[in-house]
Amino acid sequence: AATSLHRLDRRADYDGQMAADKDAFADVLAGNASYANSFVDAGLSGVAGQGLAIITCIDSRINPLAAVGMKAGDVKIIRNAGAHVTDDVLRTLVLATYLLNVNRVLVMPHTDCRMANNSEAEIHANIMDRHGVDTRSMEFNTIDDQAKVLEIGLTRIESFPLLPDDLQVAGALYDVHTGRLEMFAR
């Protein structure tokens, strides 16, 4: 009987958490309901229709498709804080090039990036001061020199042995205040 009561308590805790989670995402569910009401399946296959992959930052001011004049189904979008070319980005590019029609890659960091405007120590201190969480056991990979980090990222892609030799690779800085791209000169 005690075990059954424990299960009921856990179930009540779970149901309470689910209700709280649902409330926290009420705007998301309402937005999705509106979207789904007018959604028309375009019959897209999941491949990059324009053969392009964009590696960019998680910054919500960036709409990668709009920034390059494309639409859903045209581009594979890979995002992380700072638009770094990480091992996971390389793994994703291998899949995208061999299975999803990607034949060109644009690495697209942006102006006014938090990862480029603060040092590692400042980011860790900010999180500690604001939230009381000590994050010093991890590295955020802040950026001292965006051009240098972009060059390293482009070189990582171009020299990665599992990517096709004919993969076209470029870099551009996206300006969050004008919407313009400035191609990276190498």
Coordinates of C-alpha atoms in Angstrom, one line a residue:
A1 CA 0.0 0.0 0.0
A2 CA 2.9 2.4 0.8
T3 CA 4.4 1.7 -2.7
S4 CA 1.0 2.6 -4.3
L5 CA 0.8 5.8 -2.3
H6 CA 4.3 6.7 -3.3
R7 CA 3.4 6.2 -7.0
L8 CA 0.3 8.4 -6.6
D9 CA 2.5 11.1 -5.0
R10 CA 5.0 10.9 -7.9
R11 CA 2.1 10.9 -10.4
A12 CA 0.6 14.0 -8.7
D13 CA 4.1 15.7 -8.8
Y14 CA 4.4 14.7 -12.5
D15 CA 0.9 16.0 -13.3
G16 CA 1.6 19.3 -11.4
Q17 CA 4.9 19.7 -13.3
M18 CA 3.3 19.0 -16.6
A19 CA 0.6 21.6 -15.9
A20 CA 3.4 24.1 -15.0
D21 CA 5.3 23.2 -18.1
K22 CA 2.2 23.7 -20.2
D23 CA 1.6 27.1 -18.7
A24 CA 5.2 28.1 -19.4
F25 CA 4.7 27.2 -23.0
A26 CA 1.1 28.5 -23.4
D27 CA 2.3 31.2 -25.9
V28 CA 4.1 28.6 -27.9
L29 CA 1.1 26.3 -28.1
A30 CA -1.2 29.3 -29.0
G31 CA 1.3 30.4 -31.7
N32 CA 1.5 26.9 -33.0
A33 CA -2.3 26.5 -33.1
S34 CA -2.5 29.7 -35.2
Y35 CA 0.3 28.6 -37.5
A36 CA -1.2 25.1 -37.9
N37 CA -4.6 26.6 -38.8
S38 CA -3.2 28.2 -42.0
F39 CA -0.4 25.6 -42.6
V40 CA -0.2 24.2 -46.1
D41 CA 2.2 21.2 -46.6
A42 CA 4.5 22.4 -49.3
G43 CA 5.7 18.9 -50.0
L44 CA 9.3 19.7 -49.2
S45 CA 11.6 16.7 -49.1
G46 CA 14.0 17.8 -46.3
V47 CA 17.0 18.4 -48.6
A48 CA 18.5 21.8 -49.1
G49 CA 16.8 22.9 -52.2
Q50 CA 19.4 25.6 -52.9
G51 CA 22.3 23.4 -51.8
L52 CA 23.2 25.8 -49.0
A53 CA 24.0 25.3 -45.3
I54 CA 24.4 28.4 -43.1
I55 CA 26.3 28.2 -39.8
T56 CA 25.2 31.1 -37.6
C57 CA 24.7 32.2 -34.1
I58 CA 21.7 31.5 -31.8
D59 CA 20.9 35.3 -31.6
S60 CA 17.2 35.8 -32.1
R61 CA 17.8 38.9 -34.2
I62 CA 19.0 36.7 -37.1
N63 CA 16.5 35.3 -39.5
P64 CA 18.9 33.3 -41.7
L65 CA 16.5 32.5 -44.5
A66 CA 15.3 36.1 -44.9
A67 CA 18.9 37.4 -44.6
V68 CA 19.9 35.5 -47.8
G69 CA 16.6 35.8 -49.6
M70 CA 15.6 32.2 -49.4
K71 CA 12.6 30.2 -48.1
A72 CA 11.8 27.1 -46.1
G73 CA 13.3 24.0 -47.8
D74 CA 16.2 26.0 -49.5
V75 CA 18.8 25.9 -46.7
K76 CA 20.1 23.8 -43.8
I77 CA 20.6 26.1 -40.8
I78 CA 23.1 25.2 -38.0
R79 CA 23.2 27.4 -35.0
N80 CA 25.3 27.8 -31.8
A81 CA 26.5 30.6 -29.6
G82 CA 29.1 32.5 -31.6
A83 CA 28.6 30.6 -34.9
H84 CA 31.6 28.4 -34.1
V85 CA 32.6 25.6 -36.4
T86 CA 32.6 22.9 -33.8
D87 CA 33.0 19.1 -34.0
D88 CA 29.2 18.8 -34.0
V89 CA 28.9 21.3 -36.8
L90 CA 31.4 19.3 -38.8
R91 CA 29.4 16.1 -38.1
T92 CA 26.2 17.8 -39.2
L93 CA 27.9 19.1 -42.4
V94 CA 29.0 15.5 -43.3
L95 CA 25.4 14.4 -43.0
A96 CA 24.1 17.5 -44.9
T97 CA 26.6 17.1 -47.8
Y98 CA 26.1 13.4 -48.4
L99 CA 22.5 13.0 -47.6
L100 CA 20.8 16.4 -47.8
N101 CA 22.0 18.1 -51.0
V102 CA 24.4 20.6 -49.4
N103 CA 27.2 21.7 -51.8
R104 CA 28.0 25.1 -50.3
V105 CA 28.4 26.5 -46.8
L106 CA 28.2 30.0 -45.5
V107 CA 29.6 30.7 -42.0
M108 CA 27.7 33.7 -40.8
P109 CA 28.7 35.3 -37.4
H110 CA 27.1 38.7 -36.7
T111 CA 27.8 42.1 -35.2
D112 CA 27.0 42.9 -31.6
C113 CA 27.5 39.3 -30.6
R114 CA 27.6 38.6 -26.8
M115 CA 30.3 36.0 -27.4
A116 CA 32.5 38.7 -29.0
N117 CA 31.6 41.5 -26.7
N118 CA 32.5 39.7 -23.4
S119 CA 35.4 37.6 -22.2
E120 CA 35.1 34.1 -20.7
A121 CA 35.6 35.6 -17.2
E122 CA 32.9 38.2 -17.8
I123 CA 30.4 35.7 -19.0
H124 CA 31.1 33.4 -16.0
A125 CA 30.9 36.3 -13.5
N126 CA 27.7 37.6 -15.1
I127 CA 26.0 34.2 -14.7
M128 CA 27.3 33.9 -11.1
D129 CA 26.2 37.4 -10.2
R130 CA 22.7 37.1 -11.8
H131 CA 21.9 33.5 -11.1
G132 CA 24.3 32.1 -8.5
V133 CA 25.6 29.4 -10.8
D134 CA 29.3 28.7 -11.1
T135 CA 29.9 27.9 -14.7
R136 CA 33.7 28.0 -14.6
S137 CA 33.9 24.2 -15.3
M138 CA 32.8 24.8 -18.9
E139 CA 34.2 26.9 -21.7
F140 CA 31.9 29.2 -23.6
N141 CA 34.4 30.0 -26.4
T142 CA 34.1 33.7 -26.3
I143 CA 35.6 35.5 -29.3
D144 CA 38.5 38.0 -29.1
D145 CA 38.8 38.5 -32.9
Q146 CA 35.8 37.6 -35.0
A147 CA 37.8 37.6 -38.3
K148 CA 40.4 35.2 -36.8
V149 CA 37.7 32.8 -35.5
L150 CA 35.9 33.0 -38.8
E151 CA 39.1 32.2 -40.7
I152 CA 39.7 29.2 -38.4
G153 CA 36.2 28.0 -38.9
L154 CA 36.4 28.2 -42.7
T155 CA 39.8 26.4 -42.6
R156 CA 38.3 23.6 -40.4
I157 CA 35.6 23.0 -43.0
E158 CA 37.8 23.2 -46.0
S159 CA 40.4 20.8 -44.4
F160 CA 38.0 18.3 -42.8
P161 CA 38.8 15.0 -44.6
L162 CA 35.2 13.6 -44.5
L163 CA 33.8 16.6 -46.4
P164 CA 33.7 16.7 -50.2
D165 CA 36.7 18.4 -51.9
D166 CA 34.4 20.4 -54.1
L167 CA 32.4 21.9 -51.2
Q168 CA 32.1 25.7 -51.7
V169 CA 32.8 27.5 -48.4
A170 CA 32.5 31.2 -47.6
G171 CA 32.2 33.5 -44.6
A172 CA 30.2 36.7 -44.1
L173 CA 29.5 39.0 -41.2
Y174 CA 25.8 39.7 -40.7
D175 CA 25.0 43.2 -39.4
V176 CA 22.1 43.0 -36.9
H177 CA 21.4 46.7 -37.3
T178 CA 21.2 46.9 -41.1
G179 CA 20.5 43.3 -42.2
R180 CA 23.4 43.5 -44.6
L181 CA 26.1 40.8 -45.2
E182 CA 29.7 41.7 -45.6
M183 CA 31.6 38.9 -47.3
F184 CA 34.8 37.9 -45.6
A185 CA 37.8 38.5 -47.7
R186 CA 40.6 35.9 -47.4

